[in-house]
Coordinates of C-alpha atoms (C1' of nucleotides) in Angstrom, one line a residue:
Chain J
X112 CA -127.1 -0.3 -71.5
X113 CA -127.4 -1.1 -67.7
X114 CA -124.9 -0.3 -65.4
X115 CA -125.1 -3.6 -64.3
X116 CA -124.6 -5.3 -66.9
X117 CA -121.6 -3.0 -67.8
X118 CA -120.0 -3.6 -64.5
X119 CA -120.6 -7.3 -65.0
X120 CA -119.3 -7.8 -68.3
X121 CA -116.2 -5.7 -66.9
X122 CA -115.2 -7.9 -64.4
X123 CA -115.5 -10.7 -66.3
X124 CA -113.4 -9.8 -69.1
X125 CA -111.2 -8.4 -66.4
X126 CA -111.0 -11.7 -64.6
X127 CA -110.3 -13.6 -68.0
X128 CA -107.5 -11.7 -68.9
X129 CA -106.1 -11.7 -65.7
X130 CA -106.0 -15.2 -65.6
X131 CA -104.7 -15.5 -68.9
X132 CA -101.7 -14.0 -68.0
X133 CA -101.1 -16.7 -64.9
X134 CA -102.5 -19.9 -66.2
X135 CA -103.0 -21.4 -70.0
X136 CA -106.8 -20.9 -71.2
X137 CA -107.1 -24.6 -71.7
X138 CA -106.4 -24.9 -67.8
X139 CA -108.9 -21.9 -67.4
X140 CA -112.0 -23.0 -65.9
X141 CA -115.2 -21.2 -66.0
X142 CA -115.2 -21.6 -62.0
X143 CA -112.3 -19.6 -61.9
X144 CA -113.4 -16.8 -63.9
X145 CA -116.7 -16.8 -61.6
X146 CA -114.8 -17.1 -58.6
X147 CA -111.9 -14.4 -60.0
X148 CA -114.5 -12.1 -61.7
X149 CA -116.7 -12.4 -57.8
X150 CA -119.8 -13.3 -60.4
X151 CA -122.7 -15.5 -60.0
X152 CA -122.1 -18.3 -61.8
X153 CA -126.1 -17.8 -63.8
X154 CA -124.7 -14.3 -65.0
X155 CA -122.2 -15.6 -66.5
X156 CA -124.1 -18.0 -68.0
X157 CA -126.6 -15.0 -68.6
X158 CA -123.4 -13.1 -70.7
X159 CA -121.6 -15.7 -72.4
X160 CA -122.7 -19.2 -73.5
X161 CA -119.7 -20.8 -73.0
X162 CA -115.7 -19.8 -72.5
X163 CA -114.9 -19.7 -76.1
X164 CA -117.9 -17.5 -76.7
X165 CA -115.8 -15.0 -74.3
X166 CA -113.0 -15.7 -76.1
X167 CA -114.3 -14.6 -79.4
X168 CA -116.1 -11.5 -77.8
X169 CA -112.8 -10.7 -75.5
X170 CA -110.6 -10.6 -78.6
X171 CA -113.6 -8.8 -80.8
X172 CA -112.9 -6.1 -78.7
X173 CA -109.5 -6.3 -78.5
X174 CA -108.6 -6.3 -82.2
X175 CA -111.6 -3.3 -83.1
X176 CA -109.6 -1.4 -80.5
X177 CA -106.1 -2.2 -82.7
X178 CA -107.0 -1.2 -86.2
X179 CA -109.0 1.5 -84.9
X180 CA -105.7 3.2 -84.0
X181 CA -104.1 1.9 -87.2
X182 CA -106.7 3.3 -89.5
X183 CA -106.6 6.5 -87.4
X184 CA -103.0 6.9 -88.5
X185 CA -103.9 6.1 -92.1
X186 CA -105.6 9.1 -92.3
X187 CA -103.0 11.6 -91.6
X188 CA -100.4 9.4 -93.5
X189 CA -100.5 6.7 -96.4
X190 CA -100.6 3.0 -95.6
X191 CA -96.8 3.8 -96.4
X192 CA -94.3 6.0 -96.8
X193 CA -90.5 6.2 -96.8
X194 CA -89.6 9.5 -95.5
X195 CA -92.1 9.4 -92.6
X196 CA -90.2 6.9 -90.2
X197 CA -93.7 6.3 -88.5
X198 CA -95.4 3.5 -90.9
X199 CA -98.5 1.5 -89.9
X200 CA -96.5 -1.4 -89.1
X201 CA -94.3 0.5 -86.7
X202 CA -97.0 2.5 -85.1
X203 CA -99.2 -1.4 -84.6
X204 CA -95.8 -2.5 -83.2
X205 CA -95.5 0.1 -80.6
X206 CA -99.2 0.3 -80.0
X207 CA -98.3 -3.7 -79.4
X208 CA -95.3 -3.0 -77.1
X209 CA -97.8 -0.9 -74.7
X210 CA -99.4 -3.9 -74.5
X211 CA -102.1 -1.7 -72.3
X212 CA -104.7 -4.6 -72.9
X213 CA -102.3 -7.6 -72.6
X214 CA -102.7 -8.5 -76.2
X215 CA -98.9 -9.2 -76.4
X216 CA -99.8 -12.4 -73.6
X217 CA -102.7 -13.1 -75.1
X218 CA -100.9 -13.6 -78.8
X219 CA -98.1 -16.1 -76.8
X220 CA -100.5 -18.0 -74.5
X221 CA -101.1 -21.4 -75.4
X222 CA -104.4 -21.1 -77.9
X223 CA -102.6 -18.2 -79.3
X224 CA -104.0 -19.8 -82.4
X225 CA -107.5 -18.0 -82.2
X226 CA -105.9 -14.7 -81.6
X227 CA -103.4 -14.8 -83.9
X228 CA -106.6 -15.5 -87.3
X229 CA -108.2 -12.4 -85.6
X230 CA -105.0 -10.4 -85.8
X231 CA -104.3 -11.7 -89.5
X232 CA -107.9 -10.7 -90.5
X233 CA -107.8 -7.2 -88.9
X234 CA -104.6 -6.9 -90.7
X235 CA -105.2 -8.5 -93.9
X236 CA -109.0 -6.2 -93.9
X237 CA -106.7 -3.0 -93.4
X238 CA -104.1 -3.6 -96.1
X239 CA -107.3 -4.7 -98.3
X240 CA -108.7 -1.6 -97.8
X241 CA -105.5 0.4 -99.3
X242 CA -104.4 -0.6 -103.0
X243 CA -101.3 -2.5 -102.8
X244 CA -99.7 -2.2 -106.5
X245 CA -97.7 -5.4 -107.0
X246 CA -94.0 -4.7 -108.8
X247 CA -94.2 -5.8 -112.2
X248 CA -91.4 -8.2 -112.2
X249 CA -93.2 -10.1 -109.7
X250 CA -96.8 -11.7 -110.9
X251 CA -98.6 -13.1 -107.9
X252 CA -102.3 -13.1 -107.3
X253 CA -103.3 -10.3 -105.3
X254 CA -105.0 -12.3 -102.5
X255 CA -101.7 -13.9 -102.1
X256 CA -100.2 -10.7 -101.9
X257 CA -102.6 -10.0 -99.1
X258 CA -102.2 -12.8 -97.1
X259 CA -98.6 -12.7 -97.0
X260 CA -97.9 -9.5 -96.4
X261 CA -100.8 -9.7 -93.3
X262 CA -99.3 -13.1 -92.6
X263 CA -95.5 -12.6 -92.5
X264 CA -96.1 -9.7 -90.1
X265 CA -98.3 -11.4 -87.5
X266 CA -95.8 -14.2 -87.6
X267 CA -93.3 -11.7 -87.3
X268 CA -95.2 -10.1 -83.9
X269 CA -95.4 -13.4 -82.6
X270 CA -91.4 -14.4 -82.9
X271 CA -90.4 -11.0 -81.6
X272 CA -92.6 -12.2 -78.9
X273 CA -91.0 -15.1 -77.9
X274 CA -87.8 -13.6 -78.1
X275 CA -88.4 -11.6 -75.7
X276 CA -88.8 -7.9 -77.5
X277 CA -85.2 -8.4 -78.9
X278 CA -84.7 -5.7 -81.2
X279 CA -87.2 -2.2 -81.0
X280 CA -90.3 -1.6 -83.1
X281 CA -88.3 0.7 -85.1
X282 CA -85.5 -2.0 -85.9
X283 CA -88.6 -4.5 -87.1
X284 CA -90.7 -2.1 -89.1
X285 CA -86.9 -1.3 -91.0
X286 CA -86.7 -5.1 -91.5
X287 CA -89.7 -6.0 -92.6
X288 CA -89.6 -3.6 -95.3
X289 CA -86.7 -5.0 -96.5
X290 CA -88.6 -8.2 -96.6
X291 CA -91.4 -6.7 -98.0
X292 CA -90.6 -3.2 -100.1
X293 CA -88.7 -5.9 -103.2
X294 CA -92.8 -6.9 -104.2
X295 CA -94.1 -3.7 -104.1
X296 CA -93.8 -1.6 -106.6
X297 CA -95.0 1.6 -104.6
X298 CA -92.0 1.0 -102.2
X299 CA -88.6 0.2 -102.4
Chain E
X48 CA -91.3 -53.5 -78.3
X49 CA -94.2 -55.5 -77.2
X50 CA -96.8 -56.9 -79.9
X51 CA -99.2 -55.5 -78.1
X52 CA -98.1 -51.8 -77.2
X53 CA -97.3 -51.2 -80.9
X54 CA -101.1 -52.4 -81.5
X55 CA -103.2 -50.1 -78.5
X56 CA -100.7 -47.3 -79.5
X57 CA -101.2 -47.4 -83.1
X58 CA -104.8 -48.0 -82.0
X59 CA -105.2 -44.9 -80.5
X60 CA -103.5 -42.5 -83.0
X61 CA -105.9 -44.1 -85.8
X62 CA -108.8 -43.4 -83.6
X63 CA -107.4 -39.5 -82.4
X64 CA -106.8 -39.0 -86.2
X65 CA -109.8 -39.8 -86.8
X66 CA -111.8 -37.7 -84.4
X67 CA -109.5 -34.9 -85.6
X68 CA -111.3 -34.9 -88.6
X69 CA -114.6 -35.1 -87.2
X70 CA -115.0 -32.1 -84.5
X71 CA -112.2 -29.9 -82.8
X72 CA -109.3 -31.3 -80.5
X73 CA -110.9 -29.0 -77.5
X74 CA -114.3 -30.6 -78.2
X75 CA -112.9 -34.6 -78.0
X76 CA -112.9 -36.3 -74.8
X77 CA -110.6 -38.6 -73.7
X78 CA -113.4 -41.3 -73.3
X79 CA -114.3 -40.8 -76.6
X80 CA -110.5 -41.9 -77.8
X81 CA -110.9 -44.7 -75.6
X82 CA -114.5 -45.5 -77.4
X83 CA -113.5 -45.1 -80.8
X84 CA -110.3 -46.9 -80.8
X85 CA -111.4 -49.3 -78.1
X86 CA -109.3 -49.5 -75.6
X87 CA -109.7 -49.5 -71.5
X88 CA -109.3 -46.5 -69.8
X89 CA -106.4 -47.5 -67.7
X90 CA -104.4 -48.5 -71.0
X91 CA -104.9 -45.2 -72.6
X92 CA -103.1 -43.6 -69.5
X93 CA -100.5 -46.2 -69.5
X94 CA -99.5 -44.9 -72.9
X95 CA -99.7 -41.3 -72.0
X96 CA -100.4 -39.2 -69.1
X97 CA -103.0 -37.0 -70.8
X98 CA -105.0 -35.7 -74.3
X99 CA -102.1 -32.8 -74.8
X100 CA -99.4 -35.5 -74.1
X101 CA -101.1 -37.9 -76.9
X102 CA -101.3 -34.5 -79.1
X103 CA -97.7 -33.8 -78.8
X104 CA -97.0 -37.0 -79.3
X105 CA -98.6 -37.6 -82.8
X106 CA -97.1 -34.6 -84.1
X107 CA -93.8 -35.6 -83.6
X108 CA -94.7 -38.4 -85.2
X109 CA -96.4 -36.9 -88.4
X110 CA -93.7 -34.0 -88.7
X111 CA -90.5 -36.1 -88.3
X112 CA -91.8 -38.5 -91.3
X113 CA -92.3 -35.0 -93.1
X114 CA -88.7 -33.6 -92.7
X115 CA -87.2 -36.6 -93.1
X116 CA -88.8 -36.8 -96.9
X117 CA -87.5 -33.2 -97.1
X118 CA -84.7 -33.7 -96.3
X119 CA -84.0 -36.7 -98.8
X120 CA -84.7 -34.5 -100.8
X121 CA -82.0 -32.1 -100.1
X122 CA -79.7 -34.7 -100.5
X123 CA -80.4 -35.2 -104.2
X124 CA -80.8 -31.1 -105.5
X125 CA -79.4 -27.9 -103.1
X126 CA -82.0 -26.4 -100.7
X127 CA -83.5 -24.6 -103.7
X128 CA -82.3 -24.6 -107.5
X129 CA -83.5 -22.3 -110.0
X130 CA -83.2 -24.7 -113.1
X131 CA -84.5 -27.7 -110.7
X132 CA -88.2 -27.2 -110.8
X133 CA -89.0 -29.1 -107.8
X134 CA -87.8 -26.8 -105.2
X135 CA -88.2 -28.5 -101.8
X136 CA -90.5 -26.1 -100.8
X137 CA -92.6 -27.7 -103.9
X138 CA -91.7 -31.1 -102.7
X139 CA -93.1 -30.0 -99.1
X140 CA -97.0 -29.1 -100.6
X141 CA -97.0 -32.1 -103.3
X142 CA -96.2 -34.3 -99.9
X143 CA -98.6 -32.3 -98.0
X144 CA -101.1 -32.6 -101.1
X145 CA -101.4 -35.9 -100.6
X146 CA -102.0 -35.9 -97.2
X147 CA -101.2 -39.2 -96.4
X148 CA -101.1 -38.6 -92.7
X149 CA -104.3 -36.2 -92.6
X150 CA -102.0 -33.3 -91.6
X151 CA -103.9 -31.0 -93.9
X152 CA -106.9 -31.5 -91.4
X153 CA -105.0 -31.0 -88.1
X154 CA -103.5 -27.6 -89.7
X155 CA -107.4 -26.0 -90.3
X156 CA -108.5 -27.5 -87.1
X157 CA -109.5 -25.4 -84.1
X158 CA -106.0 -26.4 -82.1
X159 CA -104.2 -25.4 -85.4
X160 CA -101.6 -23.5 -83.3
X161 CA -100.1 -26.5 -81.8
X162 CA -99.5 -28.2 -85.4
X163 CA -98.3 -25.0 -86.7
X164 CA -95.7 -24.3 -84.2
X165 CA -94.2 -27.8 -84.8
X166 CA -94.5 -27.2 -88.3
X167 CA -92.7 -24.4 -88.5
X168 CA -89.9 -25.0 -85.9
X169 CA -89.1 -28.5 -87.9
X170 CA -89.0 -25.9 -91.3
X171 CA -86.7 -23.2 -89.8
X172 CA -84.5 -26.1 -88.0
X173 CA -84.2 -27.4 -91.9
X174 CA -83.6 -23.9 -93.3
X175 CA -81.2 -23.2 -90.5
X176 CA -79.4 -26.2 -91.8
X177 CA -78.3 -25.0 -94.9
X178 CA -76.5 -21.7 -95.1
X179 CA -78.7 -19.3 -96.8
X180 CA -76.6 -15.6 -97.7
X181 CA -78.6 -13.2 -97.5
X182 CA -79.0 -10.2 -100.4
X183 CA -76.0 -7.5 -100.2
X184 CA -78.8 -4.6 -100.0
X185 CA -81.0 -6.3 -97.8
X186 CA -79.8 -6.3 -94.0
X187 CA -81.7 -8.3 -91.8
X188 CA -80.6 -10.4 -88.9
X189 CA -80.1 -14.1 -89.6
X190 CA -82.7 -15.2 -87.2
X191 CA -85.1 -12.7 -88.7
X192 CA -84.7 -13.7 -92.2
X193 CA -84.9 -17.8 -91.3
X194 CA -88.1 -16.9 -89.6
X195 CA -89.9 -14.8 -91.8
X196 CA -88.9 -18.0 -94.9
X197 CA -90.2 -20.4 -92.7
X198 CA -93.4 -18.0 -91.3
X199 CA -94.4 -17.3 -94.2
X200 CA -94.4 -20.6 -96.0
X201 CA -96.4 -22.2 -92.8
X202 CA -98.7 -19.1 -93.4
X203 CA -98.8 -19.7 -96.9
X204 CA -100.1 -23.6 -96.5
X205 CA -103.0 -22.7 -94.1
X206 CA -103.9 -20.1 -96.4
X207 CA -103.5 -22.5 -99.0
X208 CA -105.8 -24.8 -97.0
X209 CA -108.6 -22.4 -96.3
X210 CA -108.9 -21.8 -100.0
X211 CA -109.1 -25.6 -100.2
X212 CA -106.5 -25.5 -102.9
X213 CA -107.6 -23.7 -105.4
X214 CA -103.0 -23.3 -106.5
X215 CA -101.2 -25.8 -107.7
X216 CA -98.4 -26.8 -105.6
X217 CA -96.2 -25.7 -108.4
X218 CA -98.1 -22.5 -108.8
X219 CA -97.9 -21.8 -104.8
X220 CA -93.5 -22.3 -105.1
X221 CA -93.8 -20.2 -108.3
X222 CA -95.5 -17.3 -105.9
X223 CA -93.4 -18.2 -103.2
X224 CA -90.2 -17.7 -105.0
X225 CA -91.4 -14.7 -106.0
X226 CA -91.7 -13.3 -102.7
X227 CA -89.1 -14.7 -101.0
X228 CA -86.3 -15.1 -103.5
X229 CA -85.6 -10.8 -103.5
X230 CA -84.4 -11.3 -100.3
X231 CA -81.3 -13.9 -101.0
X232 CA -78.6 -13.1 -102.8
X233 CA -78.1 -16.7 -104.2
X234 CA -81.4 -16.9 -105.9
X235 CA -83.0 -14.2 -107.9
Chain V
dT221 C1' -93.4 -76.9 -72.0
dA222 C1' -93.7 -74.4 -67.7
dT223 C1' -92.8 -70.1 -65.6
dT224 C1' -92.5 -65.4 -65.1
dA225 C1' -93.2 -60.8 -66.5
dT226 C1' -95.9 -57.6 -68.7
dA227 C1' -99.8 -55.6 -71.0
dC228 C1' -104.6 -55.2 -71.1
dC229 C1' -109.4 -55.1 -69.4
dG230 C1' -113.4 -53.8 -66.6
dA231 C1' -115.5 -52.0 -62.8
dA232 C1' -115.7 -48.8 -59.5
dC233 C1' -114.2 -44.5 -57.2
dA234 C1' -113.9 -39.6 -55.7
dG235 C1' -113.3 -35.1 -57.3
dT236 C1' -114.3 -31.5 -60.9
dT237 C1' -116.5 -29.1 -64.3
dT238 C1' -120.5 -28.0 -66.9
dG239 C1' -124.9 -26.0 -67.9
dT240 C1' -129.6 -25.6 -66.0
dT241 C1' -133.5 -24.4 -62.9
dC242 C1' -135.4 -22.2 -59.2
dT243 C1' -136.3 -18.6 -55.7
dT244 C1' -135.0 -14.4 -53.5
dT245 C1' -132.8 -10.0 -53.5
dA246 C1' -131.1 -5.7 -55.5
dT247 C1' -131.1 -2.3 -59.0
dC248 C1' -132.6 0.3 -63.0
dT249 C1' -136.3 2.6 -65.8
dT250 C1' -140.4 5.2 -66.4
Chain G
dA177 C1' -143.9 4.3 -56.5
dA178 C1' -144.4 0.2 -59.7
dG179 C1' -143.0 -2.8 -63.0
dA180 C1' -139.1 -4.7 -65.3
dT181 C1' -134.6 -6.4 -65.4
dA182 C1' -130.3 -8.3 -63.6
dA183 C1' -127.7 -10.6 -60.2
dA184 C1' -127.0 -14.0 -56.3
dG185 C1' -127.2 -18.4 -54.3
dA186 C1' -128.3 -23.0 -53.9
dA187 C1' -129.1 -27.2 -55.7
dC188 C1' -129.1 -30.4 -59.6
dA189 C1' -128.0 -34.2 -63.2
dA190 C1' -124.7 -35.4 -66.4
dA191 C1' -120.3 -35.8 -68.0
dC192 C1' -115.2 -36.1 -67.8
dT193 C1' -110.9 -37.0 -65.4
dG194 C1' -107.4 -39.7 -63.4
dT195 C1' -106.6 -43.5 -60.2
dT196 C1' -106.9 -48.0 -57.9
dC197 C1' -107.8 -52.8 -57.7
dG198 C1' -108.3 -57.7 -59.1
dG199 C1' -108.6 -60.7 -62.9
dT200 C1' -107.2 -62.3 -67.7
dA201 C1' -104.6 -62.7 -71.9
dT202 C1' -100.3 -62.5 -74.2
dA203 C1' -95.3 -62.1 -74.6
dA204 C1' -90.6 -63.5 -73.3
dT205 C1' -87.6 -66.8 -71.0
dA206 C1' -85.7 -71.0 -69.0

DNA sequence: TATTATACCGAACAGTTTGTTCTTTATCTT
DNA sequence: AAGATAAAGAACAAACTGTTCGGTATAATA
């Protein structure tokens, strides 16, 4: 790919987040990312169609970046275990509480919506990719299963979030299985 | 209140309802609220100062009359009864079923997040209401256990939603029981 | 009924933002 | 070195925003 059009598409996703993380993206104006980003304002127009078109591509990238890591440390380890302390859901948290790419603002800011049904649908591909047993007092449908395993954790991201990083990935991943573990029949 | 406020206001959440379920909230203009429920311009912004304000406005609206019928409920049968069938969580998605208020369409629309967040917060202000023990073996912070009840179920009714339905509301509280009633020590 | 207050309307406005078109300049590829 | 591609800059029409003003209809009050 051209330089150029690397270096471009840097500073433009650069500019975006960085103004995510001072002003609401509603308030975001593509003349600020042009001005922030130093960018002509037909190559922007060359790159992305319109500000939710960045959006989408901005958290693309961020989210392939996530579960990359995640499926990474499937490998080694199962989806879940007890005796290793390290499960998925702690590593995403701490890979969260890095926050190297700003995702934790990005989740909290304002259209948080459309960040937080990419996260869910990373999440809910990933725990679809590993069979989840369901415990045989419990007879749910296994896309509900799904959904509210994915579901109950990305809300759970988002209210450790607001409250300000309360309690340490470690503390969370131990409370969600607790929340969790009683369905499955694997765990517990 | 004057006649004729109570007309231009009720005016203009008919015609923002009604755009809501025609394109997305980012996509309607204020002139276009002022078209449709025809209105001047300068009366819109007598009633409120802008499109977010109007927002914020009719979902206070929307989820007070929601609680409210929740709560009435309440008063009748406990927070949740095992012999009771109609657990108020089961009262919640028949209410929501009949979507009366064309909530269903503002929680699958692009601005979701804003209904959501109400949503929720009027749920765990509800579930916060009545003292819910948690389960001896299960130790999880209060705040953590009311959030993940009322994240989930929020979760649960977009989900719900997207599938346009295809559960029963009965069926959906069957599955949510399931799921949430390990957790709590006076269910089960 | 007459008066006063209030809500609404319509037009016009300045200021922004958007997305496009054009020409010129810089940079990459071969 | 030559041709292709990307970016810059200026200028543009169209749309939206939020406000101001003067005039009109409707409510409350005396």
């Amino acid at each position: 790919m051209d330089r150029r059009q690397q270096k471009t598409r840097a500073a433009i996703f650069t500019a975006f987040t960085t103004l995510l993380t001072q002003k609401s993206y509603s308030k975001i104006t593509v003349q600020d990312i042009i001005d922030t980003a130093d960018v002509g304002r037909t190559t922007f127009y060359a790159h992305f169609e319109t500000k939710d078109d960045l959006l989408k591509a901005l958290c693309e990238a961020l989210f392939q970046h996530i579960m990359d890591s995640a499926k990474d440390c499937t490998h080694t380890h199962g989806l879940y275990t007890n005796d290793q302390p390290e499960s998925i859901f702690c590593h995403l948290l701490q890979h969260l509480q890095e926050n190297d790419h700003h995702i934790l603002e990005l989740l909290t800011c304002d259209q948080s919506g459309i960040f937080l049904r990419y996260f869910q649908d990373s999440l809910s591909a990933l725990i679809e990719s590993h069979y989840i047993e369901p415990s045989d007092q419990f007879v749910v449908p296994r896309d509900f299963l799904i959904h509210h395993i994915s579901g109950s954790f990305v809300e759970m991201v988002l209210w450790w979030m607001k409250g300000h990083q309360k309690y340490t990935p470690v503390e969370l991943d131990q409370y969600f299985r607790c929340v969790i573990a009683p369905i499955l029949s694997k765990l517990s």
